[in-house]
């Protein structure tokens, strides 16, 4: 992907600043919110530390759920501009120190105002050495610890005071633990409901407390909700104190002049920005004092329950996390990004003379050009789906399968090549009413030509037939082969309609032979990988898909196919073909959709039209499908669109999407075995021949060794039912329901009532 202008300009500006300051450049990665609701991991650069500064490699950066959620959602009382890097608290290892820095050396573990990035340039005065007894993960919460400490301090908690804490997030838990340490005789979490509170502090409902007349000398409001101060006034004792810790997200309602019991109370705001950087009044605590005290409390174990359990986050999955944080479900309490597992070069490297790295090319329609920084992040092993040729359960057959090819037109040549490439079958007969075609294919295959299929079916050396005939011959030829005890492969579609397909299915089940349909897209590497991604939950619950296939078929196609090898007008005759672009082309896509998602179609609405195609088959179709689980699929296709053709095949879910159209790729909010989180990752890409080859190998294994049918009968029949339903919907101009059933033979298509 070419570099964009922004990348080049930023790279140049950084080096110009470095030259003026006579400092080097360091490179790493950071979490970046690029617009409201959109976050990603991207490369970034810093100048080497200047006077009074240190460069630290981040180990952990703590999440401040209230602040970061408010900024991500652009709630009231927040000032947000984009792009921005969230986070303000963490712990890391000192890598470099600038001039005039004392008391810190490379290798020291320090806590301080780390943003969510792999490294940070910090003011040495705001760096705190982490004592040996304090866990690094807990020290990462120093920023939140300072907020909780100064809030409880300004509340003036006295020995034996009763304390109620409103808010059960990380600040509320820290404030409760500090209140106990300060000598409070009772500490509870007060909330709208009396549900269980995390940690060692019980929770009680405010209404119950107020009704029972229970009052507290100190009420700490750590909710961030402007309405909570009114609740605090209901339970504060006469002469008590309400302290609001942090920033309320909006205007608070008017407060009563007295407590619920008629007494006065004090109201205090407590924000960390009110802390002085240096001591200006004797006895006044500074930011540094609070930070050092927080680390001491960690070292002696006073705050252990407030920071347990800790949720560890992968920076690559930042978008997924912030989407969850924005919704508030499940709630985030004590969470931190873990940076130490990133590869060393990805976290921090000297980059003064390195070229610029690629950044996002803002594509509003599809984020298909997300940044790729080669070797930037830890490598993950490839999943078996990337390298595998056959789906789980398939295996190479134990011997060669004897095959009769029935129908020797252009698709038969492709299937012959696939049979030979699979090394799983040998074509013994080439059958076609046109002897010239039969002889040509037999010469290529090394088999015998024949115009009568009965002779091939009588050959005991023939294990299976591969039907490559016009659609109206699929069912009669398959039934003849099944009666002869032969296994059957039918080139797609299975039949002209579901009725014929059910007859074939019933016969195959009764004769106990393998009947399958050549839906070779299932065996494309990108499709196998997509199926694996969906199965492991990489894109979450399936929400929808879009399939678009616009081609241009010359008039000659309708009378001789793509190559003119076999001249016939059957494709333009609905009585013989069963349909046009929907049945001929989209049957592959419908099967792939079901194969990847594992979901059945429950309702359809379709429209069809004929513009350029001769005869009575449609050359344009649009359909909306409703899958089980309520996912919605949009389909539009035509064979009358001049040009090179447009193809699109997207599947998306709650946590990502997959694009199967070239180049195949996927994006997931979580890291997977096939790629990184929050960026578009390539999927393996295969040829049609490769898919057909592996399909036939799997079929041979099913026949000879009892392996799974590569395209089970019920699944091929399901495609026919969907096609029939779309045609019926277009005819009736109303939605059509496909009734689910345990037995596919009993499934019927009925109009919606």
XYZ file of C-alpha atoms in Angstrom, residues 69-575:
507
model
C -15.780 5.732 28.559
C -16.919 9.345 28.844
C -14.320 10.489 26.335
C -14.971 7.613 23.948
C -18.732 8.324 24.024
C -18.223 12.098 24.088
C -20.370 12.479 27.195
C -21.118 15.782 28.865
C -18.261 17.581 30.638
C -15.619 16.128 28.323
C -13.454 18.003 25.861
C -12.341 15.629 23.136
C -10.494 16.188 19.871
C -9.316 13.598 17.375
C -7.035 11.855 16.883
C -6.100 11.254 20.509
C -4.319 8.671 22.645
C -6.277 7.639 25.771
C -4.827 6.623 29.134
C -2.962 8.422 31.899
C -1.640 5.804 34.308
C 0.833 2.964 33.974
C 4.127 1.366 34.843
C 7.252 0.775 32.773
C 10.991 0.280 32.644
C 13.310 3.257 32.168
C 15.278 2.997 28.918
C 16.902 6.437 28.668
C 17.261 9.485 30.909
C 17.742 13.072 29.768
C 20.171 15.628 31.102
C 19.723 16.874 34.685
C 17.684 13.820 35.707
C 18.713 12.494 39.118
C 17.505 9.504 41.082
C 16.478 7.495 38.003
C 18.592 5.153 35.875
C 17.974 2.801 32.926
C 16.417 -0.412 34.205
C 14.399 1.221 37.004
C 10.714 0.299 37.233
C 8.630 3.462 37.495
C 4.948 4.305 37.736
C 3.529 7.486 36.281
C 1.279 9.131 33.669
C 1.684 6.529 30.908
C -0.723 6.753 28.004
C -1.860 3.559 26.254
C 1.303 3.176 24.192
C 4.320 0.893 24.060
C 6.549 3.653 25.451
C 6.299 7.116 26.988
C 8.312 10.290 27.417
C 7.733 11.365 31.028
C 8.613 14.303 33.243
C 11.044 12.803 35.751
C 9.274 14.697 38.565
C 6.127 12.658 37.869
C 7.886 9.292 37.836
C 7.640 7.155 40.974
C 10.043 4.328 41.707
C 8.021 1.185 42.367
C 9.082 -0.367 45.710
C 10.013 -4.064 45.710
C 6.887 -5.105 47.632
C 4.434 -3.563 45.138
C 3.237 -5.619 42.168
C 3.923 -3.952 38.831
C 0.369 -4.574 37.613
C -1.099 -2.845 40.673
C 1.400 0.014 40.456
C 0.027 0.756 36.982
C -3.084 2.181 38.703
C -1.114 4.981 40.355
C -3.080 7.697 38.545
C -6.382 6.367 39.839
C -4.842 5.754 43.259
C -3.833 9.417 43.504
C -7.397 10.475 42.623
C -8.872 8.182 45.294
C -6.342 9.261 47.933
C -6.820 12.987 47.527
C -10.601 12.530 47.466
C -10.739 10.595 50.712
C -8.261 13.017 52.263
C -10.396 16.063 51.384
C -13.433 14.280 52.809
C -11.706 14.446 56.206
C -12.397 10.864 57.302
C -11.924 10.625 61.054
C -11.205 7.652 63.271
C -14.434 5.686 63.771
C -16.430 7.505 61.056
C -19.026 5.636 59.080
C -18.400 5.900 55.333
C -20.718 5.214 52.393
C -19.198 4.954 48.919
C -21.424 5.586 45.910
C -19.910 3.864 42.885
C -18.436 0.403 42.557
C -15.912 0.938 39.813
C -12.170 0.902 40.338
C -12.193 4.362 41.976
C -14.980 3.308 44.311
C -13.114 0.170 45.324
C -9.900 2.092 45.935
C -11.735 4.787 47.894
C -13.405 2.148 50.094
C -10.097 0.408 50.795
C -8.415 3.722 51.649
C -11.316 4.693 53.937
C -10.876 1.488 55.905
C -7.140 2.182 56.150
C -7.907 5.715 57.375
C -9.761 4.351 60.405
C -13.416 4.237 59.333
C -15.455 1.980 61.590
C -17.856 1.006 58.807
C -17.527 1.172 55.022
C -20.319 0.175 52.648
C -21.132 0.578 48.976
C -24.460 2.347 48.573
C -26.282 1.985 45.274
C -29.683 1.969 43.628
C -29.862 -1.780 44.249
C -28.472 -3.839 47.061
C -26.621 -6.289 44.801
C -23.320 -7.852 45.718
C -20.322 -5.563 45.483
C -16.883 -6.674 44.276
C -14.158 -6.918 46.883
C -14.619 -7.125 50.640
C -17.192 -4.301 51.026
C -20.902 -5.100 51.147
C -23.460 -3.203 49.102
C -26.782 -1.856 50.320
C -29.611 -0.031 48.552
C -29.845 3.716 49.138
C -33.622 3.581 49.553
C -33.262 0.962 52.286
C -30.563 2.976 54.057
C -32.596 6.179 53.911
C -35.803 4.474 55.081
C -34.002 2.842 58.004
C -32.570 6.183 59.090
C -28.987 5.061 58.666
C -26.637 8.010 58.251
C -22.930 8.317 57.467
C -20.409 10.927 58.531
C -18.761 10.748 55.107
C -20.338 9.975 51.747
C -17.940 9.572 48.820
C -19.598 9.993 45.419
C -17.427 8.208 42.863
C -20.153 7.433 40.315
C -19.479 10.191 37.795
C -23.268 10.568 37.542
C -24.611 14.045 38.257
C -27.779 12.696 39.863
C -25.900 10.790 42.574
C -25.238 13.820 44.757
C -28.972 13.954 45.538
C -28.782 10.330 46.721
C -25.745 11.195 48.831
C -27.704 13.979 50.566
C -30.341 11.436 51.682
C -27.891 9.387 53.751
C -25.274 11.905 54.964
C -25.354 12.543 58.719
C -25.925 16.060 60.126
C -22.566 17.774 60.196
C -21.202 15.202 57.759
C -19.386 15.616 54.434
C -20.202 14.726 50.845
C -17.096 14.531 48.661
C -17.426 14.194 44.894
C -14.347 12.410 43.562
C -13.581 12.871 39.878
C -15.707 14.591 37.249
C -19.522 14.333 37.131
C -20.784 13.946 33.561
C -23.372 16.684 33.541
C -25.102 19.242 35.759
C -26.170 18.028 39.193
C -29.710 18.729 40.431
C -30.132 21.325 43.150
C -29.005 20.164 46.593
C -31.062 20.653 49.742
C -29.676 23.163 52.198
C -29.783 20.597 55.006
C -29.577 16.851 55.432
C -32.622 14.582 55.499
C -32.568 15.042 59.290
C -32.454 18.834 59.092
C -28.795 19.339 59.907
C -26.056 21.067 57.930
C -23.499 19.244 55.831
C -20.316 20.081 53.932
C -20.006 19.566 50.189
C -16.545 19.241 48.670
C -15.255 18.684 45.178
C -12.115 16.592 44.860
C -10.292 16.346 41.548
C -6.685 15.317 41.046
C -6.019 18.425 38.985
C -6.434 20.419 42.214
C -3.309 18.817 43.646
C -0.229 21.098 43.581
C 2.828 19.861 41.807
C 5.006 21.282 44.557
C 4.341 22.008 48.208
C 3.105 25.569 48.642
C 1.476 25.388 52.068
C 2.896 23.500 55.060
C 1.013 20.249 55.507
C -0.689 20.313 52.118
C -0.249 17.081 50.244
C 1.212 17.267 46.763
C 0.705 14.968 43.809
C 4.070 13.409 44.557
C 3.125 12.804 48.182
C -0.056 11.028 47.136
C 1.766 8.923 44.560
C 4.404 7.745 46.991
C 1.735 6.942 49.605
C -0.243 4.905 47.071
C 2.807 2.765 46.283
C 3.498 2.293 50.000
C -0.073 1.115 50.560
C 0.342 -1.341 47.696
C 3.573 -2.636 49.198
C 1.979 -3.325 52.607
C -1.061 -5.022 51.055
C -3.671 -2.464 52.155
C -5.199 -2.172 48.678
C -4.979 -5.789 47.527
C -8.741 -6.463 47.569
C -9.503 -3.318 45.551
C -7.394 -4.466 42.608
C -8.497 -8.103 42.512
C -9.228 -9.562 40.064
C -7.308 -7.765 37.335
C -8.441 -8.006 33.727
C -5.540 -8.105 31.268
C -6.090 -6.694 27.782
C -4.295 -7.201 24.486
C -3.496 -3.810 22.867
C -4.259 -5.340 19.488
C -7.841 -5.863 20.633
C -8.299 -2.248 21.730
C -11.251 -1.538 19.422
C -13.107 -4.563 20.726
C -12.451 -3.473 24.307
C -13.543 0.128 23.792
C -16.742 -0.984 22.099
C -17.492 -3.020 25.217
C -16.492 -0.136 27.484
C -18.771 2.219 25.557
C -21.763 -0.090 26.045
C -20.983 -0.795 29.677
C -21.682 -4.517 29.308
C -20.048 -6.458 30.736
C -18.830 -3.769 33.158
C -15.136 -2.924 33.365
C -13.635 -2.610 36.842
C -9.877 -3.150 37.139
C -8.400 -3.555 33.656
C -5.023 -2.862 32.107
C -3.334 -3.188 28.739
C -0.363 -5.545 28.792
C 2.446 -4.265 26.565
C 5.306 -6.492 27.619
C 4.180 -9.367 25.349
C 4.639 -7.326 22.182
C 7.807 -8.074 20.228
C 10.710 -5.871 21.318
C 10.961 -4.013 18.015
C 7.228 -3.409 18.077
C 7.277 -1.811 21.484
C 10.276 0.497 21.145
C 13.135 0.906 18.697
C 15.574 3.506 17.546
C 14.196 4.888 14.292
C 16.012 8.099 13.372
C 16.974 6.776 9.939
C 14.081 4.372 9.353
C 11.608 5.201 6.548
C 8.034 6.219 7.401
C 5.494 3.537 8.221
C 2.147 3.087 6.527
C -0.940 4.543 8.195
C -4.631 4.295 7.500
C -5.847 5.480 4.110
C -9.280 6.721 5.215
C -11.669 4.673 3.076
C -15.208 5.569 4.207
C -16.845 2.634 2.422
C -14.661 -0.169 3.668
C -11.630 -0.126 5.934
C -9.733 -2.395 3.615
C -6.510 -0.424 3.785
C -5.704 -0.517 7.480
C -2.075 -0.040 8.401
C 0.357 -2.905 8.236
C 3.632 -2.621 10.045
C 5.721 -5.635 9.070
C 7.140 -7.389 12.105
C 5.676 -4.756 14.363
C 3.720 -7.068 16.604
C 4.156 -10.519 18.022
C 3.754 -13.281 15.472
C 1.044 -15.859 15.909
C 1.181 -19.382 14.502
C -0.934 -19.994 11.443
C -4.063 -22.024 11.890
C -4.454 -25.314 10.128
C -7.170 -23.744 7.983
C -4.579 -21.539 6.294
C -2.528 -24.470 5.026
C -5.179 -27.164 4.942
C -6.753 -28.369 1.720
C -9.645 -30.425 3.065
C -12.124 -29.740 5.868
C -11.954 -31.562 9.211
C -12.698 -35.258 8.889
C -11.595 -35.556 5.249
C -8.613 -37.702 4.346
C -6.887 -39.025 1.282
C -8.589 -42.124 -0.197
C -7.020 -45.557 0.155
C -7.038 -46.319 -3.603
C -7.948 -44.899 -6.994
C -11.635 -44.509 -7.738
C -12.988 -45.794 -11.066
C -14.998 -42.965 -12.641
C -17.366 -42.549 -15.572
C -17.700 -38.960 -16.797
C -21.239 -38.439 -18.116
C -21.374 -35.267 -20.158
C -18.199 -34.126 -21.916
C -18.764 -30.393 -22.406
C -16.632 -27.545 -21.103
C -17.260 -28.100 -17.369
C -16.314 -31.767 -17.841
C -12.817 -30.689 -18.947
C -12.332 -28.747 -15.695
C -13.601 -31.640 -13.637
C -11.395 -34.096 -15.528
C -8.385 -31.954 -14.703
C -9.438 -31.929 -11.048
C -9.859 -35.726 -10.947
C -6.410 -36.226 -12.393
C -4.823 -33.631 -10.097
C -6.356 -35.297 -7.045
C -4.594 -38.617 -7.774
C -7.752 -40.134 -6.284
C -9.540 -41.305 -9.421
C -9.115 -42.682 -12.903
C -11.639 -41.878 -15.661
C -12.575 -45.169 -17.328
C -15.461 -43.906 -19.485
C -16.290 -40.643 -21.258
C -20.017 -40.566 -22.117
C -21.773 -37.984 -24.277
C -24.454 -38.105 -27.009
C -21.934 -36.211 -29.150
C -19.370 -38.871 -29.982
C -16.763 -36.279 -30.967
C -16.880 -34.774 -27.465
C -16.761 -38.219 -25.848
C -13.736 -39.213 -27.937
C -11.934 -35.971 -27.178
C -12.370 -36.342 -23.427
C -11.542 -40.061 -23.527
C -8.306 -39.247 -25.361
C -7.381 -36.735 -22.656
C -8.349 -39.089 -19.828
C -7.161 -42.406 -21.174
C -10.639 -43.939 -20.935
C -13.184 -45.269 -23.426
C -15.672 -43.059 -25.350
C -19.350 -43.939 -25.362
C -22.689 -42.363 -26.305
C -24.838 -44.653 -24.109
C -24.463 -44.266 -20.330
C -25.871 -47.756 -19.729
C -22.626 -49.405 -20.880
C -20.555 -47.384 -18.449
C -22.968 -48.109 -15.595
C -22.684 -51.847 -16.317
C -18.906 -51.783 -15.850
C -18.017 -53.292 -12.430
C -14.756 -51.298 -12.453
C -16.741 -48.077 -12.270
C -17.237 -47.007 -8.657
C -18.781 -43.621 -9.332
C -20.164 -41.335 -12.025
C -19.456 -37.628 -12.414
C -22.500 -35.995 -14.051
C -21.607 -32.902 -16.093
C -24.754 -32.756 -18.206
C -27.435 -30.082 -18.683
C -29.553 -29.533 -15.570
C -32.659 -31.360 -16.765
C -30.606 -34.545 -17.080
C -29.124 -34.459 -13.559
C -31.990 -36.275 -11.845
C -32.623 -39.031 -14.452
C -28.917 -39.764 -14.905
C -28.330 -39.802 -11.128
C -31.277 -42.112 -10.546
C -30.006 -44.512 -13.235
C -26.550 -44.532 -11.643
C -27.951 -45.083 -8.150
C -30.055 -48.005 -9.380
C -26.836 -49.467 -10.818
C -25.226 -49.174 -7.376
C -22.864 -46.373 -8.363
C -21.878 -43.419 -6.225
C -22.704 -40.049 -7.775
C -21.161 -36.593 -8.118
C -23.420 -34.014 -9.731
C -21.995 -30.788 -11.088
C -23.854 -27.890 -9.469
C -26.726 -27.350 -9.067
C -27.989 -30.618 -7.661
C -31.096 -30.465 -9.853
C -33.536 -28.053 -11.482
C -35.595 -27.737 -8.298
C -36.033 -29.139 -4.802
C -38.596 -31.746 -5.922
C -36.086 -33.435 -8.232
C -33.367 -33.086 -5.591
C -35.541 -34.888 -3.018
C -36.091 -37.792 -5.402
C -32.333 -38.126 -5.838
C -31.785 -37.890 -2.082
C -34.368 -40.567 -1.311
C -32.882 -42.942 -3.864
C -29.336 -42.451 -2.585
C -30.367 -43.048 1.017
C -32.266 -46.198 0.083
C -29.365 -47.560 -1.975
C -26.789 -46.438 0.618
C -24.577 -44.796 -1.940
C -22.779 -41.470 -1.690
C -24.543 -38.658 -3.517
C -22.843 -35.295 -3.540
C -22.887 -32.003 -5.447
C -19.794 -30.256 -6.745
C -19.862 -27.094 -4.645
C -16.130 -26.713 -4.901
C -16.007 -23.238 -3.309
C -16.190 -25.029 0.044
C -12.664 -26.241 -0.556
C -11.114 -22.902 -1.424
C -8.537 -22.040 1.271
C -10.191 -18.687 1.951
C -13.558 -20.351 2.531
C -12.105 -22.985 4.856
C -10.305 -20.232 6.769
C -13.498 -18.158 6.948
C -15.422 -21.123 8.326
C -12.717 -21.653 10.969
C -12.850 -17.970 11.938
C -16.618 -18.066 12.362
C -16.434 -21.279 14.384
C -13.899 -19.785 16.812
C -16.028 -16.663 17.253
C -13.576 -14.288 15.575
C -16.350 -12.130 14.096
C -18.872 -12.709 16.885
C -22.509 -13.492 16.266
C -23.416 -13.379 12.574
C -25.445 -10.250 11.784
C -25.495 -10.149 8.007
C -23.931 -10.775 4.622
C -23.869 -9.228 1.187
C -23.410 -11.110 -2.056
C -23.056 -9.287 -5.352
C -22.200 -10.918 -8.687
C -22.515 -8.883 -11.872
C -21.240 -10.430 -15.105
C -21.771 -9.969 -18.791
C -22.682 -13.028 -20.799
C -22.510 -12.541 -24.518
C -25.369 -13.886 -26.618
C -23.046 -16.690 -27.729
C -22.958 -18.005 -24.158
C -26.624 -18.926 -24.237
C -26.063 -21.104 -27.298
C -22.683 -22.622 -26.604
C -21.415 -21.817 -23.133
C -18.281 -19.850 -22.406
C -16.100 -21.706 -24.937
C -18.559 -23.006 -27.535
C -17.321 -26.573 -26.973
C -20.865 -27.966 -26.780
C -23.443 -26.038 -28.789
C -26.939 -26.109 -27.318
C -29.590 -23.611 -26.198
C -30.583 -25.491 -23.025
C -29.268 -22.671 -20.762
C -31.899 -20.232 -22.097
C -34.770 -22.706 -21.692
C -36.190 -22.718 -18.154
C -37.730 -26.152 -18.687
